[in-house]
Amino acid sequence: MYEKILLAVDGSENSIRATEEVIKICQASTHPVQLEITHVIQDVSNSEIVLQQVKPDNRNRDGELRIQPNEAELQNANIPYTRTIERGDAGKTIANKANNDTFDLVVIGTRGLNGLQKLVVGSVSTEVIKRANCPVLVVK
């Protein structure tokens, strides 16, 4: 089974479903699972900060809020975990973390983008699948 799992969350409904799958995996495991939950705050350019009036402190607080529902699910199931909030391009950051910290599995929810949206903005889960050296479980 898996000994070290990275759960990437973004506050979406599919992110909660991914958390529920991780809980099933952890509960079925015959040995302790080292679980890390992570959220990536997308980097924005200075022009985006000005145009959207985004304050860095608000982005940090938003990251904390996005991870809370997933943490509540894990706490309710008595699953121990650590957590991190990262900055950068979500797909690349998650894959790099999975590779550099030698995770056995990445679990991530999909946002359910349509074909045009995927073409224009790309898919975080697709990026993780392409870049991660370990299995990736995508939950929808």
GROMACS .gro file of N, CA, C and O in nm, residues 12-137:
model
  504
   12SER      N    1  -1.258   2.321  -0.361
   12SER     CA    2  -1.371   2.284  -0.446
   12SER      C    3  -1.443   2.161  -0.392
   12SER      O    4  -1.392   2.089  -0.305
   13GLU      N    5  -1.561   2.136  -0.447
   13GLU     CA    6  -1.637   2.016  -0.409
   13GLU      C    7  -1.560   1.889  -0.444
   13GLU      O    8  -1.560   1.792  -0.368
   14ASN      N    9  -1.493   1.890  -0.558
   14ASN     CA   10  -1.414   1.772  -0.597
   14ASN      C   11  -1.292   1.755  -0.507
   14ASN      O   12  -1.243   1.644  -0.489
   15SER      N   13  -1.245   1.861  -0.449
   15SER     CA   14  -1.137   1.854  -0.352
   15SER      C   15  -1.183   1.780  -0.226
   15SER      O   16  -1.109   1.700  -0.168
   16ILE      N   17  -1.307   1.806  -0.186
   16ILE     CA   18  -1.364   1.734  -0.071
   16ILE      C   19  -1.378   1.586  -0.106
   16ILE      O   20  -1.348   1.498  -0.024
   17ARG      N   21  -1.420   1.556  -0.228
   17ARG     CA   22  -1.431   1.415  -0.271
   17ARG      C   23  -1.294   1.348  -0.268
   17ARG      O   24  -1.282   1.231  -0.230
   18ALA      N   25  -1.191   1.421  -0.309
   18ALA     CA   26  -1.055   1.366  -0.305
   18ALA      C   27  -1.015   1.335  -0.161
   18ALA      O   28  -0.954   1.231  -0.134
   19THR      N   29  -1.052   1.423  -0.070
   19THR     CA   30  -1.024   1.401   0.071
   19THR      C   31  -1.095   1.275   0.121
   19THR      O   32  -1.036   1.194   0.195
   20GLU      N   33  -1.218   1.256   0.079
   20GLU     CA   34  -1.293   1.137   0.119
   20GLU      C   35  -1.226   1.009   0.067
   20GLU      O   36  -1.223   0.907   0.138
   21GLU      N   37  -1.170   1.014  -0.052
   21GLU     CA   38  -1.097   0.897  -0.106
   21GLU      C   39  -0.971   0.870  -0.026
   21GLU      O   40  -0.937   0.755   0.000
   22VAL      N   41  -0.901   0.976   0.012
   22VAL     CA   42  -0.781   0.959   0.094
   22VAL      C   43  -0.816   0.897   0.228
   22VAL      O   44  -0.743   0.811   0.279
   23ILE      N   45  -0.927   0.938   0.285
   23ILE     CA   46  -0.970   0.880   0.413
   23ILE      C   47  -0.993   0.730   0.396
   23ILE      O   48  -0.948   0.650   0.480
   24LYS      N   49  -1.057   0.689   0.288
   24LYS     CA   50  -1.079   0.546   0.262
   24LYS      C   51  -0.946   0.471   0.250
   24LYS      O   52  -0.930   0.361   0.304
   25ILE      N   53  -0.852   0.531   0.179
   25ILE     CA   54  -0.721   0.468   0.161
   25ILE      C   55  -0.651   0.453   0.296
   25ILE      O   56  -0.597   0.346   0.329
   26CYS      N   57  -0.652   0.559   0.375
   26CYS     CA   58  -0.585   0.556   0.506
   26CYS      C   59  -0.651   0.455   0.600
   26CYS      O   60  -0.582   0.382   0.671
   27GLN      N   61  -0.783   0.450   0.599
   27GLN     CA   62  -0.853   0.357   0.687
   27GLN      C   63  -0.834   0.212   0.646
   27GLN      O   64  -0.836   0.123   0.730
   28ALA      N   65  -0.812   0.188   0.517
   28ALA     CA   66  -0.792   0.052   0.468
   28ALA      C   67  -0.648   0.004   0.485
   28ALA      O   68  -0.621  -0.116   0.476
   29SER      N   69  -0.559   0.097   0.511
   29SER     CA   70  -0.417   0.063   0.522
   29SER      C   71  -0.390  -0.015   0.650
   29SER      O   72  -0.446   0.014   0.756
   30THR      N   73  -0.302  -0.113   0.640
   30THR     CA   74  -0.264  -0.193   0.757
   30THR      C   75  -0.149  -0.130   0.834
   30THR      O   76  -0.110  -0.181   0.938
   31HIS      N   77  -0.094  -0.022   0.783
   31HIS     CA   78   0.015   0.048   0.850
   31HIS      C   79  -0.013   0.199   0.847
   31HIS      O   80  -0.094   0.244   0.766
   32PRO      N   81   0.053   0.275   0.933
   32PRO     CA   82   0.030   0.420   0.935
   32PRO      C   83   0.069   0.483   0.800
   32PRO      O   84   0.167   0.445   0.738
   33VAL      N   85  -0.012   0.578   0.758
   33VAL     CA   86   0.013   0.651   0.635
   33VAL      C   87   0.056   0.792   0.671
   33VAL      O   88  -0.008   0.858   0.753
   34GLN      N   89   0.166   0.836   0.612
   34GLN     CA   90   0.211   0.973   0.630
   34GLN      C   91   0.136   1.057   0.527
   34GLN      O   92   0.161   1.046   0.407
   35LEU      N   93   0.043   1.140   0.572
   35LEU     CA   94  -0.041   1.220   0.484
   35LEU      C   95  -0.006   1.367   0.496
   35LEU      O   96   0.006   1.419   0.607
   36GLU      N   97   0.012   1.430   0.383
   36GLU     CA   98   0.032   1.575   0.381
   36GLU      C   99  -0.074   1.637   0.292
   36GLU      O  100  -0.097   1.591   0.180
   37ILE      N  101  -0.141   1.738   0.343
   37ILE     CA  102  -0.241   1.811   0.267
   37ILE      C  103  -0.178   1.945   0.227
   37ILE      O  104  -0.112   2.009   0.309
   38THR      N  105  -0.195   1.982   0.100
   38THR     CA  106  -0.133   2.105   0.052
   38THR      C  107  -0.230   2.185  -0.034
   38THR      O  108  -0.315   2.128  -0.102
   39HIS      N  109  -0.215   2.315  -0.028
   39HIS     CA  110  -0.290   2.407  -0.114
   39HIS      C  111  -0.187   2.500  -0.177
   39HIS      O  112  -0.093   2.544  -0.109
   40VAL      N  113  -0.203   2.527  -0.306
   40VAL     CA  114  -0.109   2.614  -0.376
   40VAL      C  115  -0.179   2.746  -0.408
   40VAL      O  116  -0.283   2.747  -0.474
   41ILE      N  117  -0.121   2.854  -0.360
   41ILE     CA  118  -0.168   2.988  -0.394
   41ILE      C  119  -0.101   3.026  -0.524
   41ILE      O  120   0.022   3.031  -0.531
   42GLN      N  121  -0.183   3.047  -0.627
   42GLN     CA  122  -0.130   3.083  -0.759
   42GLN      C  123  -0.057   3.216  -0.751
   42GLN      O  124  -0.108   3.312  -0.693
   43ASP      N  125   0.063   3.222  -0.806
   43ASP     CA  126   0.134   3.349  -0.817
   43ASP      C  127   0.060   3.439  -0.913
   43ASP      O  128   0.008   3.393  -1.016
   44VAL      N  129   0.053   3.565  -0.880
   44VAL     CA  130  -0.005   3.663  -0.972
   44VAL      C  131   0.098   3.772  -0.995
   44VAL      O  132   0.181   3.801  -0.909
   45SER      N  133   0.093   3.831  -1.112
   45SER     CA  134   0.188   3.936  -1.146
   45SER      C  135   0.150   4.065  -1.074
   45SER      O  136   0.039   4.082  -1.025
   46ASN      N  137   0.243   4.160  -1.071
   46ASN     CA  138   0.215   4.289  -1.010
   46ASN      C  139   0.099   4.360  -1.079
   46ASN      O  140   0.018   4.425  -1.013
   47SER      N  141   0.089   4.345  -1.211
   47SER     CA  142  -0.021   4.410  -1.283
   47SER      C  143  -0.155   4.348  -1.244
   47SER      O  144  -0.256   4.417  -1.231
   48GLU      N  145  -0.158   4.215  -1.220
   48GLU     CA  146  -0.281   4.150  -1.176
   48GLU      C  147  -0.321   4.196  -1.036
   48GLU      O  148  -0.438   4.215  -1.007
   49ILE      N  149  -0.220   4.218  -0.951
   49ILE     CA  150  -0.248   4.266  -0.817
   49ILE      C  151  -0.313   4.404  -0.824
   49ILE      O  152  -0.411   4.432  -0.756
   50VAL      N  153  -0.261   4.490  -0.912
   50VAL     CA  154  -0.316   4.624  -0.927
   50VAL      C  155  -0.455   4.618  -0.988
   50VAL      O  156  -0.549   4.681  -0.940
   51LEU      N  157  -0.470   4.541  -1.097
   51LEU     CA  158  -0.598   4.535  -1.166
   51LEU      C  159  -0.708   4.472  -1.080
   51LEU      O  160  -0.822   4.516  -1.081
   52GLN      N  161  -0.674   4.367  -1.008
   52GLN     CA  162  -0.774   4.296  -0.930
   52GLN      C  163  -0.778   4.342  -0.785
   52GLN      O  164  -0.858   4.295  -0.707
   53GLN      N  165  -0.690   4.436  -0.750
   53GLN     CA  166  -0.680   4.488  -0.614
   53GLN      C  167  -0.665   4.374  -0.513
   53GLN      O  168  -0.733   4.368  -0.411
   54VAL      N  169  -0.575   4.281  -0.547
   54VAL     CA  170  -0.549   4.165  -0.461
   54VAL      C  171  -0.437   4.201  -0.365
   54VAL      O  172  -0.332   4.248  -0.405
   55LYS      N  173  -0.461   4.181  -0.236
   55LYS     CA  174  -0.358   4.205  -0.136
   55LYS      C  175  -0.296   4.072  -0.098
   55LYS      O  176  -0.367   3.974  -0.076
   56PRO      N  177  -0.162   4.065  -0.088
   56PRO     CA  178  -0.097   3.939  -0.050
   56PRO      C  179  -0.152   3.879   0.079
   56PRO      O  180  -0.169   3.758   0.090
   57ASP      N  181  -0.182   3.962   0.179
   57ASP     CA  182  -0.236   3.910   0.305
   57ASP      C  183  -0.370   3.841   0.283
   57ASP      O  184  -0.399   3.739   0.344
   58ASN      N  185  -0.453   3.896   0.194
   58ASN     CA  186  -0.583   3.834   0.164
   58ASN      C  187  -0.564   3.700   0.096
   58ASN      O  188  -0.641   3.608   0.119
   59ARG      N  189  -0.463   3.687   0.010
   59ARG     CA  190  -0.438   3.560  -0.058
   59ARG      C  191  -0.395   3.454   0.042
   59ARG      O  192  -0.435   3.339   0.031
   60ASN      N  193  -0.315   3.491   0.141
   60ASN     CA  194  -0.274   3.395   0.244
   60ASN      C  195  -0.394   3.350   0.325
   60ASN      O  196  -0.411   3.233   0.353
   61ARG      N  197  -0.480   3.445   0.363
   61ARG     CA  198  -0.599   3.413   0.441
   61ARG      C  199  -0.693   3.325   0.358
   61ARG      O  200  -0.752   3.231   0.409
   62ASP      N  201  -0.703   3.354   0.228
   62ASP     CA  202  -0.787   3.274   0.140
   62ASP      C  203  -0.734   3.130   0.132
   62ASP      O  204  -0.811   3.035   0.133
   63GLY      N  205  -0.602   3.113   0.128
   63GLY     CA  206  -0.543   2.980   0.128
   63GLY      C  207  -0.579   2.903   0.253
   63GLY      O  208  -0.611   2.784   0.248
   64GLU      N  209  -0.574   2.971   0.367
   64GLU     CA  210  -0.611   2.909   0.494
   64GLU      C  211  -0.758   2.866   0.492
   64GLU      O  212  -0.793   2.757   0.538
   65LEU      N  213  -0.845   2.950   0.438
   65LEU     CA  214  -0.988   2.918   0.433
   65LEU      C  215  -1.017   2.802   0.339
   65LEU      O  216  -1.104   2.720   0.366
   66ARG      N  217  -0.944   2.795   0.228
   66ARG     CA  218  -0.968   2.689   0.129
   66ARG      C  219  -0.932   2.550   0.181
   66ARG      O  220  -0.988   2.452   0.140
   67ILE      N  221  -0.837   2.543   0.271
   67ILE     CA  222  -0.791   2.414   0.320
   67ILE      C  223  -0.874   2.364   0.440
   67ILE      O  224  -0.875   2.245   0.469
   68GLN      N  225  -0.945   2.453   0.505
   68GLN     CA  226  -1.019   2.417   0.628
   68GLN      C  227  -1.123   2.307   0.610
   68GLN      O  228  -1.130   2.217   0.694
   69PRO      N  229  -1.206   2.308   0.505
   69PRO     CA  230  -1.306   2.199   0.494
   69PRO      C  231  -1.241   2.061   0.481
   69PRO      O  232  -1.291   1.963   0.536
   70ASN      N  233  -1.128   2.055   0.412
   70ASN     CA  234  -1.057   1.928   0.397
   70ASN      C  235  -0.999   1.883   0.530
   70ASN      O  236  -1.005   1.765   0.565
   71GLU      N  237  -0.945   1.979   0.605
   71GLU     CA  238  -0.892   1.946   0.737
   71GLU      C  239  -1.002   1.895   0.829
   71GLU      O  240  -0.981   1.801   0.905
   72ALA      N  241  -1.118   1.956   0.821
   72ALA     CA  242  -1.230   1.912   0.906
   72ALA      C  243  -1.269   1.768   0.875
   72ALA      O  244  -1.295   1.689   0.967
   73GLU      N  245  -1.270   1.732   0.747
   73GLU     CA  246  -1.301   1.593   0.707
   73GLU      C  247  -1.198   1.497   0.766
   73GLU      O  248  -1.234   1.391   0.818
   74LEU      N  249  -1.070   1.532   0.757
   74LEU     CA  250  -0.964   1.445   0.809
   74LEU      C  251  -0.972   1.435   0.961
   74LEU      O  252  -0.954   1.327   1.018
   75GLN      N  253  -0.999   1.546   1.027
   75GLN     CA  254  -1.010   1.545   1.173
   75GLN      C  255  -1.129   1.461   1.219
   75GLN      O  256  -1.117   1.385   1.315
   76ASN      N  257  -1.242   1.473   1.148
   76ASN     CA  258  -1.360   1.393   1.183
   76ASN      C  259  -1.335   1.244   1.169
   76ASN      O  260  -1.395   1.163   1.240
   77ALA      N  261  -1.246   1.208   1.076
   77ALA     CA  262  -1.212   1.067   1.054
   77ALA      C  263  -1.093   1.022   1.137
   77ALA      O  264  -1.048   0.908   1.125
   78ASN      N  265  -1.039   1.111   1.220
   78ASN     CA  266  -0.921   1.082   1.303
   78ASN      C  267  -0.801   1.039   1.221
   78ASN      O  268  -0.728   0.947   1.258
   79ILE      N  269  -0.780   1.105   1.107
   79ILE     CA  270  -0.665   1.077   1.021
   79ILE      C  271  -0.558   1.182   1.050
   79ILE      O  272  -0.581   1.301   1.030
   80PRO      N  273  -0.440   1.140   1.098
   80PRO     CA  274  -0.334   1.237   1.122
   80PRO      C  275  -0.275   1.288   0.990
   80PRO      O  276  -0.268   1.215   0.891
   81TYR      N  277  -0.234   1.414   0.990
   81TYR     CA  278  -0.180   1.474   0.869
   81TYR      C  279  -0.093   1.594   0.905
   81TYR      O  280  -0.100   1.646   1.017
   82THR      N  281  -0.013   1.635   0.810
   82THR     CA  282   0.056   1.764   0.818
   82THR      C  283   0.002   1.848   0.704
   82THR      O  284  -0.062   1.794   0.611
   83ARG      N  285   0.026   1.977   0.707
   83ARG     CA  286  -0.027   2.061   0.600
   83ARG      C  287   0.074   2.166   0.560
   83ARG      O  288   0.157   2.209   0.640
   84THR      N  289   0.065   2.205   0.435
   84THR     CA  290   0.149   2.312   0.382
   84THR      C  291   0.066   2.398   0.289
   84THR      O  292  -0.030   2.350   0.228
   85ILE      N  293   0.104   2.523   0.281
   85ILE     CA  294   0.048   2.613   0.181
   85ILE      C  295   0.166   2.663   0.101
   85ILE      O  296   0.262   2.717   0.155
   86GLU      N  297   0.161   2.637  -0.029
   86GLU     CA  298   0.271   2.670  -0.119
   86GLU      C  299   0.231   2.788  -0.208
   86GLU      O  300   0.115   2.825  -0.214
   87ARG      N  301   0.328   2.842  -0.279
   87ARG     CA  302   0.304   2.947  -0.378
   87ARG      C  303   0.364   2.905  -0.510
   87ARG      O  304   0.468   2.842  -0.513
   88GLY      N  305   0.298   2.941  -0.619
   88GLY     CA  306   0.353   2.914  -0.750
   88GLY      C  307   0.246   2.867  -0.846
   88GLY      O  308   0.127   2.879  -0.821
   89ASP      N  309   0.291   2.810  -0.955
   89ASP     CA  310   0.201   2.748  -1.051
   89ASP      C  311   0.154   2.617  -0.989
   89ASP      O  312   0.235   2.532  -0.952
   90ALA      N  313   0.023   2.600  -0.975
   90ALA     CA  314  -0.031   2.487  -0.899
   90ALA      C  315   0.018   2.352  -0.950
   90ALA      O  316   0.068   2.270  -0.873
   91GLY      N  317   0.002   2.325  -1.079
   91GLY     CA  318   0.040   2.194  -1.134
   91GLY      C  319   0.187   2.163  -1.114
   91GLY      O  320   0.224   2.054  -1.067
   92LYS      N  321   0.271   2.258  -1.148
   92LYS     CA  322   0.416   2.238  -1.135
   92LYS      C  323   0.457   2.225  -0.989
   92LYS      O  324   0.540   2.140  -0.953
   93THR      N  325   0.399   2.308  -0.903
   93THR     CA  326   0.435   2.307  -0.762
   93THR      C  327   0.397   2.175  -0.696
   93THR      O  328   0.476   2.117  -0.620
   94ILE      N  329   0.278   2.126  -0.725
   94ILE     CA  330   0.233   1.999  -0.668
   94ILE      C  331   0.321   1.884  -0.716
   94ILE      O  332   0.366   1.800  -0.638
   95ALA      N  333   0.348   1.879  -0.846
   95ALA     CA  334   0.430   1.772  -0.902
   95ALA      C  335   0.573   1.778  -0.846
   95ALA      O  336   0.631   1.674  -0.811
   96ASN      N  337   0.629   1.898  -0.838
   96ASN     CA  338   0.765   1.911  -0.784
   96ASN      C  339   0.770   1.866  -0.639
   96ASN      O  340   0.865   1.799  -0.597
   97LYS      N  341   0.669   1.901  -0.560
   97LYS     CA  342   0.664   1.858  -0.421
   97LYS      C  343   0.655   1.706  -0.413
   97LYS      O  344   0.725   1.643  -0.333
   98ALA      N  345   0.570   1.648  -0.497
   98ALA     CA  346   0.556   1.502  -0.498
   98ALA      C  347   0.689   1.434  -0.533
   98ALA      O  348   0.726   1.334  -0.471
   99ASN      N  349   0.760   1.490  -0.629
   99ASN     CA  350   0.886   1.431  -0.672
   99ASN      C  351   0.999   1.455  -0.571
   99ASN      O  352   1.072   1.362  -0.536
  100ASN      N  353   1.010   1.578  -0.523
  100ASN     CA  354   1.121   1.612  -0.433
  100ASN      C  355   1.106   1.547  -0.296
  100ASN      O  356   1.206   1.513  -0.233
  101ASP      N  357   0.984   1.530  -0.249
  101ASP     CA  358   0.961   1.471  -0.117
  101ASP      C  359   0.926   1.322  -0.126
  101ASP      O  360   0.882   1.263  -0.027
  102THR      N  361   0.942   1.266  -0.243
  102THR     CA  362   0.922   1.122  -0.272
  102THR      C  363   0.792   1.066  -0.215
  102THR      O  364   0.793   0.971  -0.135
  103PHE      N  365   0.682   1.123  -0.258
  103PHE     CA  366   0.551   1.070  -0.221
  103PHE      C  367   0.521   0.945  -0.303
  103PHE      O  368   0.568   0.932  -0.416
  104ASP      N  369   0.443   0.855  -0.246
  104ASP     CA  370   0.402   0.732  -0.315
  104ASP      C  371   0.278   0.753  -0.400
  104ASP      O  372   0.252   0.677  -0.493
  105LEU      N  373   0.198   0.855  -0.365
  105LEU     CA  374   0.072   0.881  -0.433
  105LEU      C  375   0.033   1.027  -0.416
  105LEU      O  376   0.051   1.084  -0.309
  106VAL      N  377  -0.019   1.086  -0.524
  106VAL     CA  378  -0.080   1.219  -0.518
  106VAL      C  379  -0.228   1.200  -0.542
  106VAL      O  380  -0.268   1.129  -0.635
  107VAL      N  381  -0.310   1.263  -0.459
  107VAL     CA  382  -0.455   1.261  -0.478
  107VAL      C  383  -0.500   1.404  -0.498
  107VAL      O  384  -0.464   1.494  -0.420
  108ILE      N  385  -0.577   1.426  -0.605
  108ILE     CA  386  -0.619   1.560  -0.641
  108ILE      C  387  -0.758   1.555  -0.703
  108ILE      O  388  -0.792   1.458  -0.772
  109GLY      N  389  -0.838   1.655  -0.676
  109GLY     CA  390  -0.969   1.666  -0.739
  109GLY      C  391  -0.956   1.740  -0.871
  109GLY      O  392  -0.864   1.819  -0.890
  110THR      N  393  -1.047   1.714  -0.961
  110THR     CA  394  -1.048   1.786  -1.088
  110THR      C  395  -1.155   1.894  -1.081
  110THR      O  396  -1.260   1.875  -1.019
  111ARG      N  397  -1.129   2.006  -1.143
  111ARG     CA  398  -1.226   2.115  -1.138
  111ARG      C  399  -1.337   2.099  -1.241
  111ARG      O  400  -1.430   2.177  -1.244
  112GLY      N  401  -1.326   2.002  -1.328
  112GLY     CA  402  -1.432   1.978  -1.426
  112GLY      C  403  -1.438   2.083  -1.537
  112GLY      O  404  -1.546   2.125  -1.578
  113LEU      N  405  -1.323   2.124  -1.584
  113LEU     CA  406  -1.320   2.222  -1.692
  113LEU      C  407  -1.370   2.160  -1.821
  113LEU      O  408  -1.348   2.043  -1.848
  114ASN      N  409  -1.437   2.240  -1.905
  114ASN     CA  410  -1.477   2.191  -2.037
  114ASN      C  411  -1.357   2.201  -2.131
  114ASN      O  412  -1.252   2.254  -2.095
  115GLY      N  413  -1.373   2.153  -2.252
  115GLY     CA  414  -1.263   2.148  -2.349
  115GLY      C  415  -1.199   2.283  -2.376
  115GLY      O  416  -1.078   2.296  -2.380
  116LEU      N  417  -1.281   2.385  -2.394
  116LEU     CA  418  -1.228   2.518  -2.423
  116LEU      C  419  -1.153   2.573  -2.303
  116LEU      O  420  -1.044   2.630  -2.316
  117GLN      N  421  -1.207   2.554  -2.184
  117GLN     CA  422  -1.140   2.603  -2.063
  117GLN      C  423  -1.005   2.534  -2.046
  117GLN      O  424  -0.907   2.599  -2.010
  118LYS      N  425  -1.000   2.403  -2.070
  118LYS     CA  426  -0.873   2.330  -2.058
  118LYS      C  427  -0.772   2.383  -2.158
  118LYS      O  428  -0.654   2.396  -2.128
  119LEU      N  429  -0.819   2.413  -2.281
  119LEU     CA  430  -0.731   2.463  -2.385
  119LEU      C  431  -0.674   2.599  -2.348
  119LEU      O  432  -0.556   2.626  -2.366
  120VAL      N  433  -0.759   2.685  -2.291
  120VAL     CA  434  -0.718   2.821  -2.259
  120VAL      C  435  -0.635   2.827  -2.131
  120VAL      O  436  -0.528   2.887  -2.128
  121VAL      N  437  -0.683   2.767  -2.023
  121VAL     CA  438  -0.614   2.780  -1.894
  121VAL      C  439  -0.538   2.655  -1.851
  121VAL      O  440  -0.460   2.660  -1.758
  122GLY      N  441  -0.560   2.544  -1.916
  122GLY     CA  442  -0.494   2.420  -1.878
  122GLY      C  443  -0.559   2.357  -1.758
  122GLY      O  444  -0.649   2.413  -1.697
  123SER      N  445  -0.516   2.240  -1.723
  123SER     CA  446  -0.573   2.166  -1.612
  123SER      C  447  -0.462   2.134  -1.513
  123SER      O  448  -0.358   2.080  -1.550
  124VAL      N  449  -0.485   2.168  -1.387
  124VAL     CA  450  -0.385   2.141  -1.283
  124VAL      C  451  -0.363   1.990  -1.273
  124VAL      O  452  -0.249   1.944  -1.268
  125SER      N  453  -0.472   1.913  -1.272
  125SER     CA  454  -0.457   1.768  -1.258
  125SER      C  455  -0.380   1.709  -1.375
  125SER      O  456  -0.296   1.620  -1.356
  126THR      N  457  -0.404   1.759  -1.497
  126THR     CA  458  -0.329   1.710  -1.613
  126THR      C  459  -0.180   1.742  -1.599
  126THR      O  460  -0.094   1.658  -1.629
  127GLU      N  461  -0.150   1.860  -1.552
  127GLU     CA  462  -0.011   1.901  -1.531
  127GLU      C  463   0.057   1.810  -1.428
  127GLU      O  464   0.171   1.768  -1.447
  128VAL      N  465  -0.014   1.777  -1.321
  128VAL     CA  466   0.042   1.690  -1.217
  128VAL      C  467   0.065   1.551  -1.274
  128VAL      O  468   0.171   1.490  -1.251
  129ILE      N  469  -0.031   1.500  -1.350
  129ILE     CA  470  -0.016   1.367  -1.411
  129ILE      C  471   0.108   1.362  -1.500
  129ILE      O  472   0.185   1.266  -1.496
  130LYS      N  473   0.129   1.468  -1.579
  130LYS     CA  474   0.243   1.471  -1.671
  130LYS      C  475   0.376   1.479  -1.598
  130LYS      O  476   0.474   1.418  -1.641
  131ARG      N  477   0.382   1.551  -1.487
  131ARG     CA  478   0.509   1.581  -1.423
  131ARG      C  479   0.546   1.492  -1.304
  131ARG      O  480   0.663   1.477  -1.272
  132ALA      N  481   0.448   1.436  -1.236
  132ALA     CA  482   0.476   1.358  -1.115
  132ALA      C  483   0.537   1.223  -1.150
  132ALA      O  484   0.497   1.159  -1.248
  133ASN      N  485   0.630   1.178  -1.068
  133ASN     CA  486   0.696   1.049  -1.089
  133ASN      C  487   0.624   0.934  -1.019
  133ASN      O  488   0.667   0.819  -1.029
  134CYS      N  489   0.517   0.965  -0.947
  134CYS     CA  490   0.442   0.863  -0.874
  134CYS      C  491   0.299   0.857  -0.929
  134CYS      O  492   0.260   0.945  -1.007
  135PRO      N  493   0.222   0.756  -0.890
  135PRO     CA  494   0.083   0.750  -0.934
  135PRO      C  495   0.003   0.873  -0.886
  135PRO      O  496   0.032   0.928  -0.781
  136VAL      N  497  -0.092   0.914  -0.968
  136VAL     CA  498  -0.179   1.027  -0.936
  136VAL      C  499  -0.323   0.978  -0.945
  136VAL      O  500  -0.365   0.924  -1.048
  137LEU      N  501  -0.398   0.996  -0.837
  137LEU     CA  502  -0.539   0.963  -0.834
  137LEU      C  503  -0.617   1.092  -0.851
  137LEU      O  504  -0.608   1.181  -0.767
   0.00000   0.00000   0.00000
